[in-house]
Every structure is written in C-alpha cells, then in structure tokens.
PDB file of C-alpha atoms and ligand atoms in Angstrom:
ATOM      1  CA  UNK H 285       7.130  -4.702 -18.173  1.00  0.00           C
ATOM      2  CA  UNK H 286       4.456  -7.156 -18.646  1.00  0.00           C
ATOM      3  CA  UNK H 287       3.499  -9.252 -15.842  1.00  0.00           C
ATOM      4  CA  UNK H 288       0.447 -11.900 -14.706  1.00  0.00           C
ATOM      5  CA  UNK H 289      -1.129 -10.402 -12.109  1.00  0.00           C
ATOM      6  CA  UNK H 290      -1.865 -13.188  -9.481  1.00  0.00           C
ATOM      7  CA  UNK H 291       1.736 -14.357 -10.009  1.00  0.00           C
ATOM      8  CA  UNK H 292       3.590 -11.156  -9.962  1.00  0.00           C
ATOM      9  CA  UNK H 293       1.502 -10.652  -6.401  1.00  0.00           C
ATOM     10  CA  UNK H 294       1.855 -13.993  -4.867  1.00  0.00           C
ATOM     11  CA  UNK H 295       5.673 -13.717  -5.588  1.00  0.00           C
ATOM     12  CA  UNK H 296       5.482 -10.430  -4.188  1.00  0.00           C
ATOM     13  CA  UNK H 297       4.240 -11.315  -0.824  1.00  0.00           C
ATOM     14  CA  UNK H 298       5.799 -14.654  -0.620  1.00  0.00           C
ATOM     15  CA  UNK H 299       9.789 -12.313  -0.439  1.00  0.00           C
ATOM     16  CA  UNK H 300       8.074  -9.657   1.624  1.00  0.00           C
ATOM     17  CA  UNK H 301       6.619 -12.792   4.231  1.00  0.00           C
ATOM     18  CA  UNK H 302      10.067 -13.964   4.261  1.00  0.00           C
ATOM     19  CA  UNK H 303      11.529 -10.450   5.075  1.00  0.00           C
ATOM     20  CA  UNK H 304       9.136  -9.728   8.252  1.00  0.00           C
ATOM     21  CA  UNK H 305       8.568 -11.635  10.846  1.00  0.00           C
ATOM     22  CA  UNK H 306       6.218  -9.788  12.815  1.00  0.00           C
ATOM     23  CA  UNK H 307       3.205  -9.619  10.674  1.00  0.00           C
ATOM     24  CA  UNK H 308       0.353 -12.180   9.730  1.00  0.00           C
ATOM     25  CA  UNK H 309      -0.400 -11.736   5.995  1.00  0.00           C
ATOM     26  CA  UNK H 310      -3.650 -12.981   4.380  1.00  0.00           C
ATOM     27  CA  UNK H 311      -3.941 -13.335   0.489  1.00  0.00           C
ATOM     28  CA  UNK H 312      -6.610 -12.863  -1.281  1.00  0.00           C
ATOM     29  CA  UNK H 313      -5.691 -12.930  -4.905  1.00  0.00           C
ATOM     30  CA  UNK H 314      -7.923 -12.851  -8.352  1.00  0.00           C
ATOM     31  CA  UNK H 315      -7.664 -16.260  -9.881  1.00  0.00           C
ATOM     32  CA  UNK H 316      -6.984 -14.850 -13.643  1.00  0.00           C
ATOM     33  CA  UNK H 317      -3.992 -13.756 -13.563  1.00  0.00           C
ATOM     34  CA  UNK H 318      -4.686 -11.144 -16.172  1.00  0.00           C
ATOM     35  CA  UNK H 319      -1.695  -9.606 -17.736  1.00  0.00           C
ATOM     36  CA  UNK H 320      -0.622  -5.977 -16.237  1.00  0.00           C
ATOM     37  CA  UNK H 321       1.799  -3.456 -18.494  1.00  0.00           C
ATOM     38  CA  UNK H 322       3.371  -2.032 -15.329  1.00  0.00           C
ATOM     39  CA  UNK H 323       6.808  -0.405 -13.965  1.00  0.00           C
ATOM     40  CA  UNK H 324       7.883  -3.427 -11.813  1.00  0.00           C
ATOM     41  CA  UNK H 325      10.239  -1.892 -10.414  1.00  0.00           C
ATOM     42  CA  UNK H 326       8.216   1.026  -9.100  1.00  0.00           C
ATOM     43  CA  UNK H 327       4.879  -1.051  -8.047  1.00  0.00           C
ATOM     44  CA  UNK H 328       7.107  -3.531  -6.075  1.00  0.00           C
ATOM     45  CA  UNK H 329       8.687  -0.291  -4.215  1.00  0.00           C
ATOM     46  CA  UNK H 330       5.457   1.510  -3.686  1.00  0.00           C
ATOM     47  CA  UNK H 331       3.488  -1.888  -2.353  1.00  0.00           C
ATOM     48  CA  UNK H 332       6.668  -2.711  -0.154  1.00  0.00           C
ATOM     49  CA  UNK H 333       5.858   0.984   1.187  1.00  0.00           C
ATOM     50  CA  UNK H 334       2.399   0.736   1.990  1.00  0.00           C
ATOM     51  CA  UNK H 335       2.641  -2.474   3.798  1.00  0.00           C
ATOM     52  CA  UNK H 336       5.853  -1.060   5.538  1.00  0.00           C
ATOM     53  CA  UNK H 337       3.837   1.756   6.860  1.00  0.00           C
ATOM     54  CA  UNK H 338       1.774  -0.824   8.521  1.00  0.00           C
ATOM     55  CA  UNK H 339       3.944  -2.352  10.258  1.00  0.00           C
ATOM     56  CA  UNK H 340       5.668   0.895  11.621  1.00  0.00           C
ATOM     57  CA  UNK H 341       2.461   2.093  12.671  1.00  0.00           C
ATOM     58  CA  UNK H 342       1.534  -0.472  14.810  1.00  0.00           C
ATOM     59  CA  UNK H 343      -0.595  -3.506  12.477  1.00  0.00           C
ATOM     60  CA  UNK H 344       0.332  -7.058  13.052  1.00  0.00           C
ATOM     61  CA  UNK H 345      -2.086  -8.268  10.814  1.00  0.00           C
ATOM     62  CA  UNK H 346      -2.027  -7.868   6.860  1.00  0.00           C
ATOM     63  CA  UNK H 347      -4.804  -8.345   4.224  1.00  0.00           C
ATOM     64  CA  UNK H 348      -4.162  -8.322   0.713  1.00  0.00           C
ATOM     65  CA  UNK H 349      -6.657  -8.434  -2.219  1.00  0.00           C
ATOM     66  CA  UNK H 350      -6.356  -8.222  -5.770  1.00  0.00           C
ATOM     67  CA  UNK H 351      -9.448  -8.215  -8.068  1.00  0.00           C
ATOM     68  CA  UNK H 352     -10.719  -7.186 -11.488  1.00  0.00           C
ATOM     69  CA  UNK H 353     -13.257  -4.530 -11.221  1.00  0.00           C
ATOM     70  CA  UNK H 354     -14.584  -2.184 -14.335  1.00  0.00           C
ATOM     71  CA  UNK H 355     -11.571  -2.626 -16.639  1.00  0.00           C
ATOM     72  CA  UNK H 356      -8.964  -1.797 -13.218  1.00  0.00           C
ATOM     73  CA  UNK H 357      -6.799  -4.171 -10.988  1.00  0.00           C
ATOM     74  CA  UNK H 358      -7.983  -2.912  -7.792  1.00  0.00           C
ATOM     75  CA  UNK H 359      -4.935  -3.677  -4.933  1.00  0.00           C
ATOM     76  CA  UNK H 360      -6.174  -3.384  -1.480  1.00  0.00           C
ATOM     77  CA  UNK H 361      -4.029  -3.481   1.287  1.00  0.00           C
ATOM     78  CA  UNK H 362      -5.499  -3.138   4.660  1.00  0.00           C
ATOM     79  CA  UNK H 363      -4.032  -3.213   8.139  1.00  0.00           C
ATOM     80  CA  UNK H 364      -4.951  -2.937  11.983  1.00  0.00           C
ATOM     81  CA  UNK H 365      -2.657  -0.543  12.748  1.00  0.00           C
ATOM     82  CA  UNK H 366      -3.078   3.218  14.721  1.00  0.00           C
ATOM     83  CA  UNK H 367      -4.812   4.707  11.549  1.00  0.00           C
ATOM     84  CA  UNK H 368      -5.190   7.858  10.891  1.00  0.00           C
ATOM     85  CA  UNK H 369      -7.036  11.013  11.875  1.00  0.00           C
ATOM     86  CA  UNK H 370      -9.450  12.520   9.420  1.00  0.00           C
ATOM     87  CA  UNK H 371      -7.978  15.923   9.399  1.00  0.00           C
ATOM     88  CA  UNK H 372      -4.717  14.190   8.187  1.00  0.00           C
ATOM     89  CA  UNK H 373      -5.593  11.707   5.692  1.00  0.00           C
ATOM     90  CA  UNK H 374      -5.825  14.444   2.737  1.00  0.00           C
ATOM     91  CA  UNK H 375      -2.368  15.214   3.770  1.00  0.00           C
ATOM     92  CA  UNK H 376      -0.553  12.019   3.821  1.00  0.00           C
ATOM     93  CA  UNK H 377       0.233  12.127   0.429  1.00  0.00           C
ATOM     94  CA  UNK H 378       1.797  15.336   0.197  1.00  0.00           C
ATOM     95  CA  UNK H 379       5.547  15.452   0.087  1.00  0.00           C
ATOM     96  CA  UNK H 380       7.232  15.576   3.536  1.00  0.00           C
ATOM     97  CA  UNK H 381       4.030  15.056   5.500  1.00  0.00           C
ATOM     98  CA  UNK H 382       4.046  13.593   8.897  1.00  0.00           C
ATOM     99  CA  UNK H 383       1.724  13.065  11.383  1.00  0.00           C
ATOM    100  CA  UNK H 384       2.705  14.457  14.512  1.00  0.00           C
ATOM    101  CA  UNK H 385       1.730  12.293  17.222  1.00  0.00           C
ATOM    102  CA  UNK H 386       2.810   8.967  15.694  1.00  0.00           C
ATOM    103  CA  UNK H 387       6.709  10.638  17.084  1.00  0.00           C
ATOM    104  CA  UNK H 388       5.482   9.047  20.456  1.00  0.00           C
ATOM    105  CA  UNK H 389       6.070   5.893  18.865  1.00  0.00           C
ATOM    106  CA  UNK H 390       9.157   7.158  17.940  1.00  0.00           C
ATOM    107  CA  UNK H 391       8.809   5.713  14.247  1.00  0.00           C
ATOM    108  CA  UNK H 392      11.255   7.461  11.904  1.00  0.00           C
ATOM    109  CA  UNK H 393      10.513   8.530   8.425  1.00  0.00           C
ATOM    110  CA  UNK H 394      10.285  11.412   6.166  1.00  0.00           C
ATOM    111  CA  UNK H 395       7.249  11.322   4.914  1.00  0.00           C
ATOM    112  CA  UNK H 396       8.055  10.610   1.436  1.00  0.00           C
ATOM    113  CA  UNK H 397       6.885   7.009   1.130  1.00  0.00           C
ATOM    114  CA  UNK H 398       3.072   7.756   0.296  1.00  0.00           C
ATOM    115  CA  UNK H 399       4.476  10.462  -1.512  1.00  0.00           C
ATOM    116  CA  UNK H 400       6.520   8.433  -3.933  1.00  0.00           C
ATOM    117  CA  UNK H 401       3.890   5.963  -4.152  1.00  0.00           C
ATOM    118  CA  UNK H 402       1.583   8.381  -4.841  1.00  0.00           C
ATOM    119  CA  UNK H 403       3.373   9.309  -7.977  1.00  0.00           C
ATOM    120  CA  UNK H 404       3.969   6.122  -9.021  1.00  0.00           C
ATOM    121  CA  UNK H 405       0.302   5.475  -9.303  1.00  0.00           C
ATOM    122  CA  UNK H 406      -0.162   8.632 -11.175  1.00  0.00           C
ATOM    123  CA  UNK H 407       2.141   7.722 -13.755  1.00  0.00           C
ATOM    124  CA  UNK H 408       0.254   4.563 -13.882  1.00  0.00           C
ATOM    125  CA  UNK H 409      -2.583   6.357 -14.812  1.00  0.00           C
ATOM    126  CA  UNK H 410      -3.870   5.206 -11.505  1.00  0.00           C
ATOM    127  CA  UNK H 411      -5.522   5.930  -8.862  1.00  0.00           C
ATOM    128  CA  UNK H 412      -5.107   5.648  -5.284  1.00  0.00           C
ATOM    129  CA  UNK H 413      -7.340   6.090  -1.636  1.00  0.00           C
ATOM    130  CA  UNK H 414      -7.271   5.995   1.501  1.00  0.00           C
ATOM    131  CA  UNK H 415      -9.972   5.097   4.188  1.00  0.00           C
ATOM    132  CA  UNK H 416      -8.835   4.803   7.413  1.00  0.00           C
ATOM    133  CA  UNK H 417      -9.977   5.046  11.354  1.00  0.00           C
ATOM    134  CA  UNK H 418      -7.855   6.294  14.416  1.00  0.00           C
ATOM    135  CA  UNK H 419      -6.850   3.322  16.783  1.00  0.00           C
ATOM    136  CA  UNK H 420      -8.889   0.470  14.221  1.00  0.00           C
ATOM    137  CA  UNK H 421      -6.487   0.632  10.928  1.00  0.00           C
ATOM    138  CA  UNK H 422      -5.879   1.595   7.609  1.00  0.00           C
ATOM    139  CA  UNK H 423      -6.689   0.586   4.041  1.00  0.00           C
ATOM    140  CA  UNK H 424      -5.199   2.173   0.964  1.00  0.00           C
ATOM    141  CA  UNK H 425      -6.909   1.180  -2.120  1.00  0.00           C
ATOM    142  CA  UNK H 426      -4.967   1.380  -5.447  1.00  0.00           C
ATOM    143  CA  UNK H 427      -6.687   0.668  -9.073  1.00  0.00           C
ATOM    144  CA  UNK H 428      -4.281   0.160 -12.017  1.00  0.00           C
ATOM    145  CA  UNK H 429      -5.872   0.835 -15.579  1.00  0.00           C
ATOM    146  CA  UNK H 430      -6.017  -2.677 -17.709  1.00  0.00           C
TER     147      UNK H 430
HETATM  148  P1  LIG L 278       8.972   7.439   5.009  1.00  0.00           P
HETATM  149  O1  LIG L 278       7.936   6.563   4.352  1.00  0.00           O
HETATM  150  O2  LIG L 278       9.471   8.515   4.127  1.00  0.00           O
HETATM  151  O3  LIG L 278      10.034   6.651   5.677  1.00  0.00           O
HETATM  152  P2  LIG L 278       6.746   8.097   6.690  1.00  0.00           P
HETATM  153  O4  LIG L 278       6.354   6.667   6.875  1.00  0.00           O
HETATM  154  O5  LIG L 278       6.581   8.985   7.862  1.00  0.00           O
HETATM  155  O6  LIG L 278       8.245   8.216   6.214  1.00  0.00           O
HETATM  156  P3  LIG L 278       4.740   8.229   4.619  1.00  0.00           P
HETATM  157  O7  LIG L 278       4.910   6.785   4.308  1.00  0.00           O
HETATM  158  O8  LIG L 278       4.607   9.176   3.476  1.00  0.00           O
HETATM  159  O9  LIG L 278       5.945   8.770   5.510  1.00  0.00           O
HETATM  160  O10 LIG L 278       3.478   8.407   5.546  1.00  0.00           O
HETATM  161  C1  LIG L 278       3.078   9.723   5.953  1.00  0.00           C
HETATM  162  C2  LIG L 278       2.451   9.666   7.330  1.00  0.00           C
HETATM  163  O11 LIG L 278       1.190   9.021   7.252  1.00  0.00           O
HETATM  164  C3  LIG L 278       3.238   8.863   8.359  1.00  0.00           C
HETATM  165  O12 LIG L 278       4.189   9.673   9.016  1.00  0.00           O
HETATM  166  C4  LIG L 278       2.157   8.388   9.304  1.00  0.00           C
HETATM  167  O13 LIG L 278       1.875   9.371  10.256  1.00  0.00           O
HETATM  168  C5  LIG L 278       0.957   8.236   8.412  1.00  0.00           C
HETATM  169  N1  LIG L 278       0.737   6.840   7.967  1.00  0.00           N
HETATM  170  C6  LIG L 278       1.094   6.298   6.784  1.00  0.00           C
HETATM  171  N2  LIG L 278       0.699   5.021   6.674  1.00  0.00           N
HETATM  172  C7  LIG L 278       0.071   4.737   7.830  1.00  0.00           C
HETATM  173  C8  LIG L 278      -0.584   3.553   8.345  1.00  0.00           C
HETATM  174  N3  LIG L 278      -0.655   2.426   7.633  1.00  0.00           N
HETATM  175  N4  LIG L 278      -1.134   3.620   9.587  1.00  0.00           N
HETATM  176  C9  LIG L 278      -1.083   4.771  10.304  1.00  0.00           C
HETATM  177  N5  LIG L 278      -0.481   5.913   9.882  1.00  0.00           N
HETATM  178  C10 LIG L 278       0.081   5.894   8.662  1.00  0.00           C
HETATM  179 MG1  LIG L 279       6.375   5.411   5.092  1.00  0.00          MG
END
C-alpha cells in the first residue's frame, strides 16, 4: 500500500488513544508526510504490539516520533515501563521468548509479539532495535527503507 507518513501515524495513534485509557501518549511526528510503500496491515499490527508491550509491562507514559533520517523513516516508540535486563534484550525477539520475572506481574503472553514484529520489519527491508534499562523503560527503534 502506499501511505503519507505523518497521516497514516497520526490516524494510527488517534484509534489506539481511543482504545486505552490508561496511557498518556505524546506525538512527535515529521511534518512531510513523505509517502511510505508499506504492508498496512502488518505495520499497524506490529506498532499496536510494541506499544501494547508497554502498557503490559508497566509504562503509563508513551512517546512517539517519526522522522526522516538518511533515506529511512525512523519510528521510535519509547516507554517508562519495567524495561529490560541486558542479558535478555538479544533474546526478546526470538520466537517464544519470555522474560521470566515479568510472571510476577502476572502479564500473559507468548512471546510472539516482538517476534512477529520482528519479521515484519525484515520483510520491510527494515530494521529494528532495542535500547532499554531495568526499572527506567524501553525504546524500540524501527527504520523503514524510503
Ligand atoms: P505476546 O506479545 O505474544 O502476547 P509477550 O508480550 O510476552 O507475549 P513479546 O511481545 O514478544 O511477548 O515480548 C517478549 C518479552 O519481552 C516479554 O515477555 C517481556 O518480558 C519483554 N518485553 C517486551 N516489551 C517490553 C517492554 N516494553 N517493557 C518491558 N519488557 C518488555
Ligand atoms: Mg507482547
């Protein structure tokens, strides 16, 4: 599909504001709404996921960016949540991987949603990271090819 970046975004988080209640989100998005060849499906699913993990692992507070950086649209989604410790973050990605302690939170999953989004990316030609710090939050960072 062929979308406008800023638009396809703001629409984005506008329906996923609507659908949750108990997060803050803040917006930054790149003002030129350059076009983006993307699955819209998929890239609506895989954002949804990412700022789903948030809230299940503890962020009440959302930040969104979008901007144009050497021929990519860089997505940035960052939250306050638990985060992650180091000697997991490699692992997040892979298919059925769970941290263990984040069950005392009783949060269910099955570790497939960074896993699918993951792949998503890739098929995007993409790429996607992770930075994140135990008890301050987590940011994945996502770059599409333009
Ligand atoms: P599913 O998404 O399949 O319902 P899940 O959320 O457990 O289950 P993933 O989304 O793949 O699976 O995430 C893998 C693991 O990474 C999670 O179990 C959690 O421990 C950790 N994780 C993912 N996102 C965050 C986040 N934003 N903050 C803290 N931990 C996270
Ligand atoms: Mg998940």
């Amino acid at each position: 599909n062929t979308v406008f970046g800023k638009q396809f975004f703001q629409n984005l988080i506008n329906d996923y504001k609507l659908s949750k209640e108990s997060i803050s989100v803040e917006t930054h998005l790149d003002e030129s709404n350059t076009q983006l060849f993307i699955d819209k499906f998929h890239i609506t699913t895989a954002i949804l996921n990412v700022s789903d993990n948030a809230v299940k692992y503890g962020s009440d507070q959302l930040k969104i960016r979008t901007k144009i950086i050497d021929n990519s649209f860089q997505i940035t989604i960052e939250d306050n949540g638990i985060g992650i410790a180091k000697e997991h973050q490699k692992k997040v990605f892979d298919k059925f991987y769970r941290v263990e302690n984040t069950n005392i939170h009783n949060v269910k999953g099955l570790g497939l949603g960074l896993f699918y989004v993951h792949q998503i990316i890739k098929a995007h030609n993409g790429t996607i990271e992770l930075n994140s710090k135990e008890n301050k939050g987590t940011t994945i960072i996502i770059n599409l090819p333009l």
